[in-house]
Coordinates of C-alpha atoms in Angstrom, one line a residue:
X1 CA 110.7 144.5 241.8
X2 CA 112.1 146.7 238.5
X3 CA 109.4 147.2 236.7
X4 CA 111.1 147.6 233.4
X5 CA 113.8 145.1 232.2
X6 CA 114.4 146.3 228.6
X7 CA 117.0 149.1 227.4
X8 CA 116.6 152.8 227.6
X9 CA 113.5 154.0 226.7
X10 CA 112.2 156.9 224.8
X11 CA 114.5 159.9 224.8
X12 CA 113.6 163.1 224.0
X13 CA 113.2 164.2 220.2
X14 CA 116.0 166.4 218.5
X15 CA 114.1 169.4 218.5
X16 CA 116.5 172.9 218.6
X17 CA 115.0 175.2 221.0
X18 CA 117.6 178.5 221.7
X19 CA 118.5 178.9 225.3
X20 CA 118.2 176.8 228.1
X21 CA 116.5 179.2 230.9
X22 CA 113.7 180.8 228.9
X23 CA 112.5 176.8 228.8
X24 CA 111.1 176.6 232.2
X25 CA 108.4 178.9 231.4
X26 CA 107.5 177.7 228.2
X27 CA 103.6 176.4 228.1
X28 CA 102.2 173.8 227.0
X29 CA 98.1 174.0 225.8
X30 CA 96.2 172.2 227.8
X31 CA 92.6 170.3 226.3
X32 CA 90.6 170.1 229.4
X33 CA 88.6 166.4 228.3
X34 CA 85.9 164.8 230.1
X35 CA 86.7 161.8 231.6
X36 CA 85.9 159.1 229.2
X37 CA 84.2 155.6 229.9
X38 CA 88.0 153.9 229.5
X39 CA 89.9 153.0 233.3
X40 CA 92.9 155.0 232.0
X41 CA 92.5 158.8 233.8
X42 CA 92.5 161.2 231.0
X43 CA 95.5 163.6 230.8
X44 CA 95.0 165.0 227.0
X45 CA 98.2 166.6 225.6
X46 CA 97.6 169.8 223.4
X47 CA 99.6 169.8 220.1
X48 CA 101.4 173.5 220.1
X49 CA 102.7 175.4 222.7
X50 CA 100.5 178.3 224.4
X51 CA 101.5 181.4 226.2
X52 CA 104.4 181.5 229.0
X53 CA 103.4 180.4 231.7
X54 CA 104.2 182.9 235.1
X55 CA 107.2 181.7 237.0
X56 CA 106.7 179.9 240.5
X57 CA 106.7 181.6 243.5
X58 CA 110.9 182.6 243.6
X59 CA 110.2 183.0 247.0
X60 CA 109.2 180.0 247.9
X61 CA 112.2 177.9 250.5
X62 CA 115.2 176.9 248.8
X63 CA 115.7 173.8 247.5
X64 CA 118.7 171.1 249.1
X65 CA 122.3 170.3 247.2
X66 CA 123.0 169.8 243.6
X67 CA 123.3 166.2 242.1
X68 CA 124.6 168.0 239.1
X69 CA 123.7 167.0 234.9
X70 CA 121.5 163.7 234.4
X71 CA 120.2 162.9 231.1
X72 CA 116.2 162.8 230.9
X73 CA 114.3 160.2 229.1
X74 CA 110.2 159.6 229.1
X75 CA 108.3 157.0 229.6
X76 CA 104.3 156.7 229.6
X77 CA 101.3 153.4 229.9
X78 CA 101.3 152.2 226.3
X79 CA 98.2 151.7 224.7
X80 CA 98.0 148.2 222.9
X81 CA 94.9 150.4 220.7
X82 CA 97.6 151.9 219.0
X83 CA 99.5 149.0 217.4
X84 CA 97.7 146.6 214.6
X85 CA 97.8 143.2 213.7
X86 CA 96.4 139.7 215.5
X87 CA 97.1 138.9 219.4
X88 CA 99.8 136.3 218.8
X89 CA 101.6 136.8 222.0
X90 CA 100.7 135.4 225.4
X91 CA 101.9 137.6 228.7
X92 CA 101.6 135.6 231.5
X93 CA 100.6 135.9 235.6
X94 CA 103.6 135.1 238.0
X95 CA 103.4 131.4 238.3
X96 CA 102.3 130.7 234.4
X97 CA 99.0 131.2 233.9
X98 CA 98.0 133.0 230.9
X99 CA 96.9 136.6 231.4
X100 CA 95.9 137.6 228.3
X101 CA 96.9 137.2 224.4
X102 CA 98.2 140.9 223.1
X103 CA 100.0 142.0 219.5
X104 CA 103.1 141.9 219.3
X105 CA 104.4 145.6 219.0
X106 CA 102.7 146.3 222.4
X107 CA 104.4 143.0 223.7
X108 CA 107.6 144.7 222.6
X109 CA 106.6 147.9 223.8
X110 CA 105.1 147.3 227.1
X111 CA 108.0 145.3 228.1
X112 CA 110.2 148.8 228.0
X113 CA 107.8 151.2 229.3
X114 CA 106.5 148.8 231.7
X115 CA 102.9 149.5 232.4
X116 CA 100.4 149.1 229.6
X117 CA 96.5 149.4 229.1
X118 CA 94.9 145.8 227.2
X119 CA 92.3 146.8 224.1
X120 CA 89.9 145.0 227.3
X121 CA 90.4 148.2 229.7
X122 CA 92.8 146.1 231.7
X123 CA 96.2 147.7 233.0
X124 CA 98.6 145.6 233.4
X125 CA 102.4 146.3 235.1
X126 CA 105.6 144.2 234.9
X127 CA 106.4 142.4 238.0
X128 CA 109.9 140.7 237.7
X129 CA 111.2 138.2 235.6
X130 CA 110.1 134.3 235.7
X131 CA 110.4 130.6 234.3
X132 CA 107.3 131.3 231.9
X133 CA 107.1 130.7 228.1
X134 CA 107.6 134.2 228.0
X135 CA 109.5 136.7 230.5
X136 CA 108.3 139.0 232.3
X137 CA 105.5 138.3 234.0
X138 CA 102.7 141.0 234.5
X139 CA 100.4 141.5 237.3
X140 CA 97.3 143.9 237.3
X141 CA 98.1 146.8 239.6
X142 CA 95.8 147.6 242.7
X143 CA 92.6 149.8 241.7
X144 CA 94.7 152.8 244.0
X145 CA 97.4 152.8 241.4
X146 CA 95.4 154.4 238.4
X147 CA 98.7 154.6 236.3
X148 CA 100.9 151.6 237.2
X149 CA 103.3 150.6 240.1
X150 CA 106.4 151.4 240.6
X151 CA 109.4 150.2 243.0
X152 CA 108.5 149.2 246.6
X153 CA 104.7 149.3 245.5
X154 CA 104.7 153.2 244.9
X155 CA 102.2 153.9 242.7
X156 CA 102.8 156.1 239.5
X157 CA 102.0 159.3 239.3
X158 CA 102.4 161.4 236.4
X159 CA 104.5 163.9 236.2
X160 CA 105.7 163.4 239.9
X161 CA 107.2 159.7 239.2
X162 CA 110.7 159.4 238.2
X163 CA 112.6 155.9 237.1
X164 CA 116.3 156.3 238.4
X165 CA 119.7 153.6 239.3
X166 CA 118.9 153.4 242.8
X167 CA 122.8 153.2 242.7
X168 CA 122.9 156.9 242.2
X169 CA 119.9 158.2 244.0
X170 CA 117.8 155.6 246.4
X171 CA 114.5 155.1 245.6
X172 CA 112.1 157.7 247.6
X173 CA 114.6 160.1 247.7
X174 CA 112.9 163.5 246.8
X175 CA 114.0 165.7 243.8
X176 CA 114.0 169.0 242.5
X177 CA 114.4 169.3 238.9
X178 CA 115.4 172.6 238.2
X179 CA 114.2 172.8 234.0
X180 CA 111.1 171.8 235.4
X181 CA 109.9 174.5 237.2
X182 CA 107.5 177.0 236.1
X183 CA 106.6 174.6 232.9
X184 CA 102.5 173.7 232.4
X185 CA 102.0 170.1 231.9
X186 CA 99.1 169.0 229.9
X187 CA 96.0 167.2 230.7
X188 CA 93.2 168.0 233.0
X189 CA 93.5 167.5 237.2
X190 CA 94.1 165.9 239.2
X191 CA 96.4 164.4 236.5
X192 CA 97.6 167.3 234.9
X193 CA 96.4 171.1 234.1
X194 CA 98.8 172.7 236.5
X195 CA 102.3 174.5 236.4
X196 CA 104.9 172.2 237.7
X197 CA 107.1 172.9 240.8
X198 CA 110.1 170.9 240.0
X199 CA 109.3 168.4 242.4
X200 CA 109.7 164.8 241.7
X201 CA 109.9 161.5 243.3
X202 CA 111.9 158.4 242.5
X203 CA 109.4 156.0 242.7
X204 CA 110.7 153.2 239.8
X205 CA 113.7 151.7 237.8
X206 CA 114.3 150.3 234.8
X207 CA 117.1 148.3 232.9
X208 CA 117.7 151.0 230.7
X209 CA 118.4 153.5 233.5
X210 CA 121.7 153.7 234.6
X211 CA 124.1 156.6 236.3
X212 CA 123.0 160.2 235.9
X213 CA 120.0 159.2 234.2
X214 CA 115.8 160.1 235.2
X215 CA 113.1 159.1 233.8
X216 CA 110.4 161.1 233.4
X217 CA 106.8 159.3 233.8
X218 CA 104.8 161.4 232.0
X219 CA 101.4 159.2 231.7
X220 CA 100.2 159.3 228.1
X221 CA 102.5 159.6 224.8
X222 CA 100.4 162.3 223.5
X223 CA 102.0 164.2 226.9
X224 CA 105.8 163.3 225.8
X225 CA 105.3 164.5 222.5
X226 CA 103.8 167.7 223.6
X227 CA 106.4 168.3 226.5
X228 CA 109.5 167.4 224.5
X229 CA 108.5 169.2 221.0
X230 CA 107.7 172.6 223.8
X231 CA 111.0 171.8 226.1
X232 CA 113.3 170.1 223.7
X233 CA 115.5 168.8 226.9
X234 CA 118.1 166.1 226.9
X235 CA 119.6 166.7 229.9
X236 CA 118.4 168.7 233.6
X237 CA 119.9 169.8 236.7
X238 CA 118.7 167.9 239.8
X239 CA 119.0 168.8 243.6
X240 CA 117.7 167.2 246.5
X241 CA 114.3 168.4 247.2
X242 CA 115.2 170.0 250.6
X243 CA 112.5 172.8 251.6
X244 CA 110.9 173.2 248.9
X245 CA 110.4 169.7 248.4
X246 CA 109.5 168.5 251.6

């Protein structure tokens, strides 16, 4: 089922950056963090951006047809640590049952991004709509999907994960993102640490995402703000993955 039913979410900052190609090898630091004793993987974004990163192998096969312009938007697991206030709002399990009491900003907030971690350690993902005091309903993903589910039961995977209207591009179809290539993503692996190849998925939806639209499922917040204040993108250039995205 879509995971997320509210509007668009987070699009990029305005944040003037002068040309479009010398983007794609642009750097972000990386803080390589030990894992922590939380269930959420670590992928720590660094605040500045580092040294270019080298391009990716130009020799590498070519990619398949242009999809042309789509507008990119982010979208991460929210954190219900980092809103205040009491738990005054009850999510529930499909079929009614309370699964757990949560504040009200991340009530707001999880029910855009779709995929949230409880102050508990729990991560929880949207499954659908239902006939509960409150809609959606969330389910707690599988302990092989570290970072959410998406469409279909793909798990997320940041950085490789897109949300897209399945009207424009069916969902599975692989993607090669053209501003993308060549740019470090933070965090530490398998998460993150490494210089992205262009190569996505679309792996989820959302009720915000429609026409030439992607969005980007970057993992943490910390990550958006690092990639979009280094990358300053709105829009990118898709093609289908072809060889080089096999």
């Amino acid at each position: 089922p879509p995971r997320a039913i509210g509007g668009a979410r987070a699009p990029p900052a305005a944040i003037a950056v002068a040309g479009c190609a010398p983007m794609r090898w642009l750097a972000i630091a990386l803080l390589t963090a030990a894992c922590s004793g939380s269930a959420t993987p670590e992928v720590d974004a660094a605040a500045d951006v580092d040294a270019a990163a080298p391009p990716v192998d130009a020799a590498r096969p070519p990619a398949g047809a242009s999809r042309g312009s789509f507008q990119l938007t982010y979208y991460w697991v929210t954190s219900e640590d980092d809103f205040s206030g009491a738990a005054t709002v009850t999510l529930y399990r499909p079929g009614c049952t309370a699964l757990a009491m949560v504040r009200p900003g991340f009530a707001s907030a999880v029910d855009i991004e779709g995929t949230g971690r409880l102050t508990d350690g729990r991560l929880i993902n949207v499954d659908g709509s239902c006939g509960c005091a409150r809609s959606p309903c969330y389910v707690e993903p599988p302990a092989d999907h570290p970072w959410g589910t998406g469409v279909q039961d793909r798990p997320l995977v940041p950085y490789r994960s897109i949300a897209v209207d399945p009207a424009v591009i069916p969902y599975g179809t692989k993607l090669w993102v053209a501003e993308l290539d060549g740019v470090a993503v933070p965090g530490a692996a398998p998460w993150g640490g490494f210089v992205h190849d262009g190569c996505v998925l679309a792996a989820d939806t959302g009720g915000g995402i429609v026409g030439t639209h992607i969005d980007w499922f970057v993992g943490l917040i910390s990550s958006y703000r690092a990639l979009d204040g280094a990358l300053g993108l709105d829009r990118v250039t898709l093609h289908d993955g072809g060889a080089r995205c096999p």
